[in-house]
């Protein structure tokens, strides 16, 4: 069977379409250009590893990158790049597009099973929190016990030299507002002893005067016999 002129004219068109279907290697390797465009619309942390490419019409190449944002499973960052009028590769558009299975609803699970899974997850979470709180309380009790032991050791190690170094007064048990009650008691005892000493001296002086009076009377009696 011979070909018709129409078929002969169609052959070059098919050949041109096949040439256009060949991707430009510069576009396939334009990852840096595509990433720079993506970083202008989304944080770098949301862009994952390269995930292939798609050859579009007119030689446009859509470079795909994994998406790391939660809530968008199987979605892909897509950057379309092309070569215009023999110039360097340029970006046409950048967007987040659904990948295979991204728009499919998850498999239906009966409510009773979902409720049981939720309750089990909540129970496990409560148990973890309870263990964590118990551990924290145990650590706090141990820290308090250690602090008390350290304080007791510090008190036992104190002596007068520790207070002499910083110039602070030596306080004793029963001190009130920095006043040593024991010293007050000693001062009161000293005052009482002084008063008792004064009283004893006065009593001794009185006794001495009384003895002198008695001696004078005795002398008078002996010198005047008529008065006997």
mmCIF file of C-alpha atoms in Angstrom:
data_model
loop_
_atom_site.group_PDB
_atom_site.id
_atom_site.type_symbol
_atom_site.label_atom_id
_atom_site.label_comp_id
_atom_site.label_asym_id
_atom_site.label_seq_id
_atom_site.Cartn_x
_atom_site.Cartn_y
_atom_site.Cartn_z
ATOM 1 C CA UNK A 1 0.000 0.000 0.000
ATOM 2 C CA UNK A 2 1.382 3.316 -1.110
ATOM 3 C CA UNK A 3 1.190 6.386 1.033
ATOM 4 C CA UNK A 4 -0.852 9.377 -0.034
ATOM 5 C CA UNK A 5 0.548 12.881 -0.277
ATOM 6 C CA UNK A 6 -1.376 13.764 2.889
ATOM 7 C CA UNK A 7 0.436 11.012 4.733
ATOM 8 C CA UNK A 8 3.704 12.247 3.288
ATOM 9 C CA UNK A 9 2.987 15.721 4.631
ATOM 10 C CA UNK A 10 2.058 14.311 8.039
ATOM 11 C CA UNK A 11 5.362 12.545 8.544
ATOM 12 C CA UNK A 12 7.432 15.666 9.158
ATOM 13 C CA UNK A 13 4.867 16.872 11.734
ATOM 14 C CA UNK A 14 5.177 13.621 13.669
ATOM 15 C CA UNK A 15 8.932 13.948 13.555
ATOM 16 C CA UNK A 16 8.752 17.466 14.948
ATOM 17 C CA UNK A 17 6.506 16.293 17.799
ATOM 18 C CA UNK A 18 9.042 13.615 18.663
ATOM 19 C CA UNK A 19 11.823 16.172 18.682
ATOM 20 C CA UNK A 20 9.788 18.452 20.947
ATOM 21 C CA UNK A 21 9.138 15.501 23.294
ATOM 22 C CA UNK A 22 12.843 15.243 24.043
ATOM 23 C CA UNK A 23 13.582 17.049 27.325
ATOM 24 C CA UNK A 24 16.363 19.583 27.458
ATOM 25 C CA UNK A 25 19.111 18.245 29.721
ATOM 26 C CA UNK A 26 19.622 21.738 31.141
ATOM 27 C CA UNK A 27 16.025 21.727 32.392
ATOM 28 C CA UNK A 28 16.305 18.290 33.972
ATOM 29 C CA UNK A 29 19.407 19.402 35.872
ATOM 30 C CA UNK A 30 18.003 22.815 36.896
ATOM 31 C CA UNK A 31 17.445 21.779 40.542
ATOM 32 C CA UNK A 32 19.237 24.802 41.994
ATOM 33 C CA UNK A 33 17.066 27.143 39.928
ATOM 34 C CA UNK A 34 13.894 25.316 40.988
ATOM 35 C CA UNK A 35 14.862 25.309 44.678
ATOM 36 C CA UNK A 36 15.636 29.031 44.609
ATOM 37 C CA UNK A 37 12.116 29.629 43.265
ATOM 38 C CA UNK A 38 10.558 27.400 45.931
ATOM 39 C CA UNK A 39 12.434 29.099 48.779
ATOM 40 C CA UNK A 40 10.743 32.362 47.757
ATOM 41 C CA UNK A 41 7.295 30.921 48.554
ATOM 42 C CA UNK A 42 7.969 28.378 51.311
ATOM 43 C CA UNK A 43 10.574 27.742 54.047
ATOM 44 C CA UNK A 44 13.464 25.509 53.041
ATOM 45 C CA UNK A 45 12.514 23.036 55.789
ATOM 46 C CA UNK A 46 9.276 22.166 53.941
ATOM 47 C CA UNK A 47 11.110 21.034 50.783
ATOM 48 C CA UNK A 48 12.444 17.489 50.640
ATOM 49 C CA UNK A 49 14.541 15.509 48.214
ATOM 50 C CA UNK A 50 14.047 15.556 44.417
ATOM 51 C CA UNK A 51 11.187 13.279 43.316
ATOM 52 C CA UNK A 52 11.639 13.071 39.555
ATOM 53 C CA UNK A 53 10.254 15.205 36.757
ATOM 54 C CA UNK A 54 7.483 15.336 34.177
ATOM 55 C CA UNK A 55 7.885 16.392 30.549
ATOM 56 C CA UNK A 56 5.097 18.802 29.610
ATOM 57 C CA UNK A 57 4.088 20.256 26.263
ATOM 58 C CA UNK A 58 6.467 22.470 24.297
ATOM 59 C CA UNK A 59 9.471 21.065 26.105
ATOM 60 C CA UNK A 60 8.513 22.389 29.541
ATOM 61 C CA UNK A 61 9.871 20.256 32.375
ATOM 62 C CA UNK A 62 8.150 20.073 35.766
ATOM 63 C CA UNK A 63 10.693 19.217 38.451
ATOM 64 C CA UNK A 64 9.178 17.615 41.548
ATOM 65 C CA UNK A 65 10.377 17.696 45.162
ATOM 66 C CA UNK A 66 9.051 15.918 48.232
ATOM 67 C CA UNK A 67 6.918 17.908 50.669
ATOM 68 C CA UNK A 68 7.697 17.707 54.408
ATOM 69 C CA UNK A 69 4.782 19.745 55.736
ATOM 70 C CA UNK A 70 2.475 17.756 58.052
ATOM 71 C CA UNK A 71 -1.080 17.404 56.795
ATOM 72 C CA UNK A 72 -0.059 17.057 53.131
ATOM 73 C CA UNK A 73 0.912 13.409 52.624
ATOM 74 C CA UNK A 74 1.857 12.491 49.041
ATOM 75 C CA UNK A 75 1.864 16.147 47.924
ATOM 76 C CA UNK A 76 4.811 17.375 45.849
ATOM 77 C CA UNK A 77 6.437 20.737 45.275
ATOM 78 C CA UNK A 78 6.438 21.250 41.516
ATOM 79 C CA UNK A 79 8.491 23.811 39.577
ATOM 80 C CA UNK A 80 7.971 24.197 35.837
ATOM 81 C CA UNK A 81 11.085 25.334 33.963
ATOM 82 C CA UNK A 82 11.638 26.062 30.291
ATOM 83 C CA UNK A 83 14.072 27.501 27.780
ATOM 84 C CA UNK A 84 12.619 30.528 25.981
ATOM 85 C CA UNK A 85 14.067 31.732 22.672
ATOM 86 C CA UNK A 86 17.350 29.941 23.223
ATOM 87 C CA UNK A 87 18.024 31.760 26.514
ATOM 88 C CA UNK A 88 19.048 30.208 29.791
ATOM 89 C CA UNK A 89 16.472 28.060 31.671
ATOM 90 C CA UNK A 90 13.842 30.067 33.510
ATOM 91 C CA UNK A 91 11.051 29.309 35.974
ATOM 92 C CA UNK A 92 7.468 29.482 34.714
ATOM 93 C CA UNK A 93 5.614 28.603 37.920
ATOM 94 C CA UNK A 94 6.095 26.926 41.306
ATOM 95 C CA UNK A 95 3.297 25.293 43.291
ATOM 96 C CA UNK A 96 2.287 22.473 45.614
ATOM 97 C CA UNK A 97 0.416 19.748 43.742
ATOM 98 C CA UNK A 98 -1.134 16.454 44.889
ATOM 99 C CA UNK A 99 0.771 13.331 44.042
ATOM 100 C CA UNK A 100 -0.492 9.810 43.518
ATOM 101 C CA UNK A 101 -3.078 8.903 46.145
ATOM 102 C CA UNK A 102 -2.966 12.326 47.833
ATOM 103 C CA UNK A 103 -6.650 13.066 47.145
ATOM 104 C CA UNK A 104 -7.984 9.618 47.991
ATOM 105 C CA UNK A 105 -10.009 9.249 51.170
ATOM 106 C CA UNK A 106 -8.502 6.871 53.742
ATOM 107 C CA UNK A 107 -10.025 3.446 54.129
ATOM 108 C CA UNK A 108 -13.229 3.563 56.138
ATOM 109 C CA UNK A 109 -12.931 2.289 59.695
ATOM 110 C CA UNK A 110 -16.023 1.584 61.862
ATOM 111 C CA UNK A 111 -16.669 4.109 64.644
ATOM 112 C CA UNK A 112 -16.373 1.468 67.373
ATOM 113 C CA UNK A 113 -12.850 0.574 66.244
ATOM 114 C CA UNK A 114 -11.783 4.221 65.982
ATOM 115 C CA UNK A 115 -13.217 4.924 69.459
ATOM 116 C CA UNK A 116 -11.381 1.935 70.924
ATOM 117 C CA UNK A 117 -8.097 3.103 69.368
ATOM 118 C CA UNK A 118 -8.653 6.633 70.711
ATOM 119 C CA UNK A 119 -9.400 5.396 74.230
ATOM 120 C CA UNK A 120 -6.347 3.138 74.193
ATOM 121 C CA UNK A 121 -4.157 6.049 73.046
ATOM 122 C CA UNK A 122 -5.561 8.288 75.800
ATOM 123 C CA UNK A 123 -4.972 5.607 78.449
ATOM 124 C CA UNK A 124 -1.388 5.154 77.291
ATOM 125 C CA UNK A 125 -0.828 8.916 77.357
ATOM 126 C CA UNK A 126 -2.269 9.189 80.890
ATOM 127 C CA UNK A 127 -0.029 6.343 82.058
ATOM 128 C CA UNK A 128 3.048 8.046 80.606
ATOM 129 C CA UNK A 129 2.128 11.338 82.275
ATOM 130 C CA UNK A 130 1.551 9.566 85.596
ATOM 131 C CA UNK A 131 4.932 7.864 85.412
ATOM 132 C CA UNK A 132 6.599 11.164 84.532
ATOM 133 C CA UNK A 133 4.928 12.965 87.470
ATOM 134 C CA UNK A 134 5.869 10.179 89.873
ATOM 135 C CA UNK A 135 9.443 10.314 88.656
ATOM 136 C CA UNK A 136 9.520 14.105 89.090
ATOM 137 C CA UNK A 137 8.100 13.852 92.621
ATOM 138 C CA UNK A 138 10.684 11.233 93.513
ATOM 139 C CA UNK A 139 13.461 13.438 92.186
ATOM 140 C CA UNK A 140 12.133 16.430 94.151
ATOM 141 C CA UNK A 141 11.948 14.399 97.392
ATOM 142 C CA UNK A 142 15.486 13.151 96.835
ATOM 143 C CA UNK A 143 16.704 16.706 96.161
ATOM 144 C CA UNK A 144 14.989 18.013 99.317
ATOM 145 C CA UNK A 145 16.543 15.220 101.395
ATOM 146 C CA UNK A 146 19.955 15.978 99.944
ATOM 147 C CA UNK A 147 19.510 19.701 100.679
ATOM 148 C CA UNK A 148 18.552 18.964 104.295
ATOM 149 C CA UNK A 149 21.544 16.680 104.719
ATOM 150 C CA UNK A 150 23.845 19.323 103.242
ATOM 151 C CA UNK A 151 22.379 21.962 105.561
ATOM 152 C CA UNK A 152 22.887 19.740 108.608
ATOM 153 C CA UNK A 153 26.473 19.086 107.559
ATOM 154 C CA UNK A 154 27.095 22.814 107.068
ATOM 155 C CA UNK A 155 25.691 23.608 110.524
ATOM 156 C CA UNK A 156 27.815 20.905 112.127
ATOM 157 C CA UNK A 157 30.905 22.303 110.440
ATOM 158 C CA UNK A 158 30.338 25.869 111.675
ATOM 159 C CA UNK A 159 32.603 27.305 114.400
ATOM 160 C CA UNK A 160 33.529 30.729 115.733
ATOM 161 C CA UNK A 161 36.221 31.150 113.075
ATOM 162 C CA UNK A 162 33.594 31.035 110.314
ATOM 163 C CA UNK A 163 31.883 34.072 111.817
ATOM 164 C CA UNK A 164 35.086 35.917 112.591
ATOM 165 C CA UNK A 165 36.108 35.836 108.917
ATOM 166 C CA UNK A 166 33.061 37.729 107.654
ATOM 167 C CA UNK A 167 32.618 39.921 110.743
ATOM 168 C CA UNK A 168 29.131 38.632 111.521
ATOM 169 C CA UNK A 169 28.082 38.251 115.173
ATOM 170 C CA UNK A 170 27.957 34.820 116.688
ATOM 171 C CA UNK A 171 24.357 33.876 117.295
ATOM 172 C CA UNK A 172 23.156 31.194 119.667
ATOM 173 C CA UNK A 173 19.991 29.268 120.190
ATOM 174 C CA UNK A 174 17.317 31.564 121.532
ATOM 175 C CA UNK A 175 18.719 34.739 119.924
ATOM 176 C CA UNK A 176 16.025 37.271 119.031
ATOM 177 C CA UNK A 177 16.673 39.887 116.338
ATOM 178 C CA UNK A 178 20.397 39.419 116.720
ATOM 179 C CA UNK A 179 20.331 39.858 120.520
ATOM 180 C CA UNK A 180 21.898 37.078 122.550
ATOM 181 C CA UNK A 181 19.479 36.259 125.372
ATOM 182 C CA UNK A 182 22.220 34.341 127.159
ATOM 183 C CA UNK A 183 24.308 37.512 127.355
ATOM 184 C CA UNK A 184 21.327 39.422 128.753
ATOM 185 C CA UNK A 185 20.934 36.761 131.425
ATOM 186 C CA UNK A 186 24.633 37.038 132.291
ATOM 187 C CA UNK A 187 24.361 40.827 132.551
ATOM 188 C CA UNK A 188 21.323 40.478 134.802
ATOM 189 C CA UNK A 189 23.191 38.014 137.023
ATOM 190 C CA UNK A 190 26.170 40.380 137.223
ATOM 191 C CA UNK A 191 23.867 43.251 138.263
ATOM 192 C CA UNK A 192 22.210 41.073 140.887
ATOM 193 C CA UNK A 193 25.595 39.990 142.258
ATOM 194 C CA UNK A 194 26.664 43.647 142.465
ATOM 195 C CA UNK A 195 23.479 44.574 144.310
ATOM 196 C CA UNK A 196 23.938 41.682 146.735
ATOM 197 C CA UNK A 197 27.538 42.761 147.306
ATOM 198 C CA UNK A 198 26.393 46.324 148.076
ATOM 199 C CA UNK A 199 23.775 45.013 150.474
ATOM 200 C CA UNK A 200 26.366 42.806 152.204
ATOM 201 C CA UNK A 201 28.709 45.791 152.558
ATOM 202 C CA UNK A 202 25.905 47.888 154.052
ATOM 203 C CA UNK A 203 25.008 45.082 156.429
ATOM 204 C CA UNK A 204 28.635 44.686 157.469
ATOM 205 C CA UNK A 205 28.891 48.420 158.033
ATOM 206 C CA UNK A 206 25.757 48.369 160.170
ATOM 207 C CA UNK A 207 27.039 45.492 162.248
ATOM 208 C CA UNK A 208 30.329 47.294 162.750
ATOM 209 C CA UNK A 209 28.533 50.467 163.929
ATOM 210 C CA UNK A 210 26.380 48.445 166.323
ATOM 211 C CA UNK A 211 29.449 46.806 167.818
ATOM 212 C CA UNK A 212 31.083 50.212 168.296
ATOM 213 C CA UNK A 213 27.967 51.441 170.136
ATOM 214 C CA UNK A 214 28.013 48.403 172.376
ATOM 215 C CA UNK A 215 31.693 48.970 173.148
ATOM 216 C CA UNK A 216 31.058 52.611 174.038
ATOM 217 C CA UNK A 217 28.273 51.626 176.436
ATOM 218 C CA UNK A 218 30.457 49.030 178.068
ATOM 219 C CA UNK A 219 33.243 51.609 178.491
ATOM 220 C CA UNK A 220 30.837 54.074 180.032
ATOM 221 C CA UNK A 221 29.563 51.492 182.502
ATOM 222 C CA UNK A 222 33.026 50.656 183.638
ATOM 223 C CA UNK A 223 34.090 54.322 184.090
ATOM 224 C CA UNK A 224 31.050 55.426 186.253
ATOM 225 C CA UNK A 225 30.547 53.034 189.124
ATOM 226 C CA UNK A 226 27.801 55.189 190.618
ATOM 227 C CA UNK A 227 25.550 54.398 187.757
ATOM 228 C CA UNK A 228 25.614 50.703 188.510
#
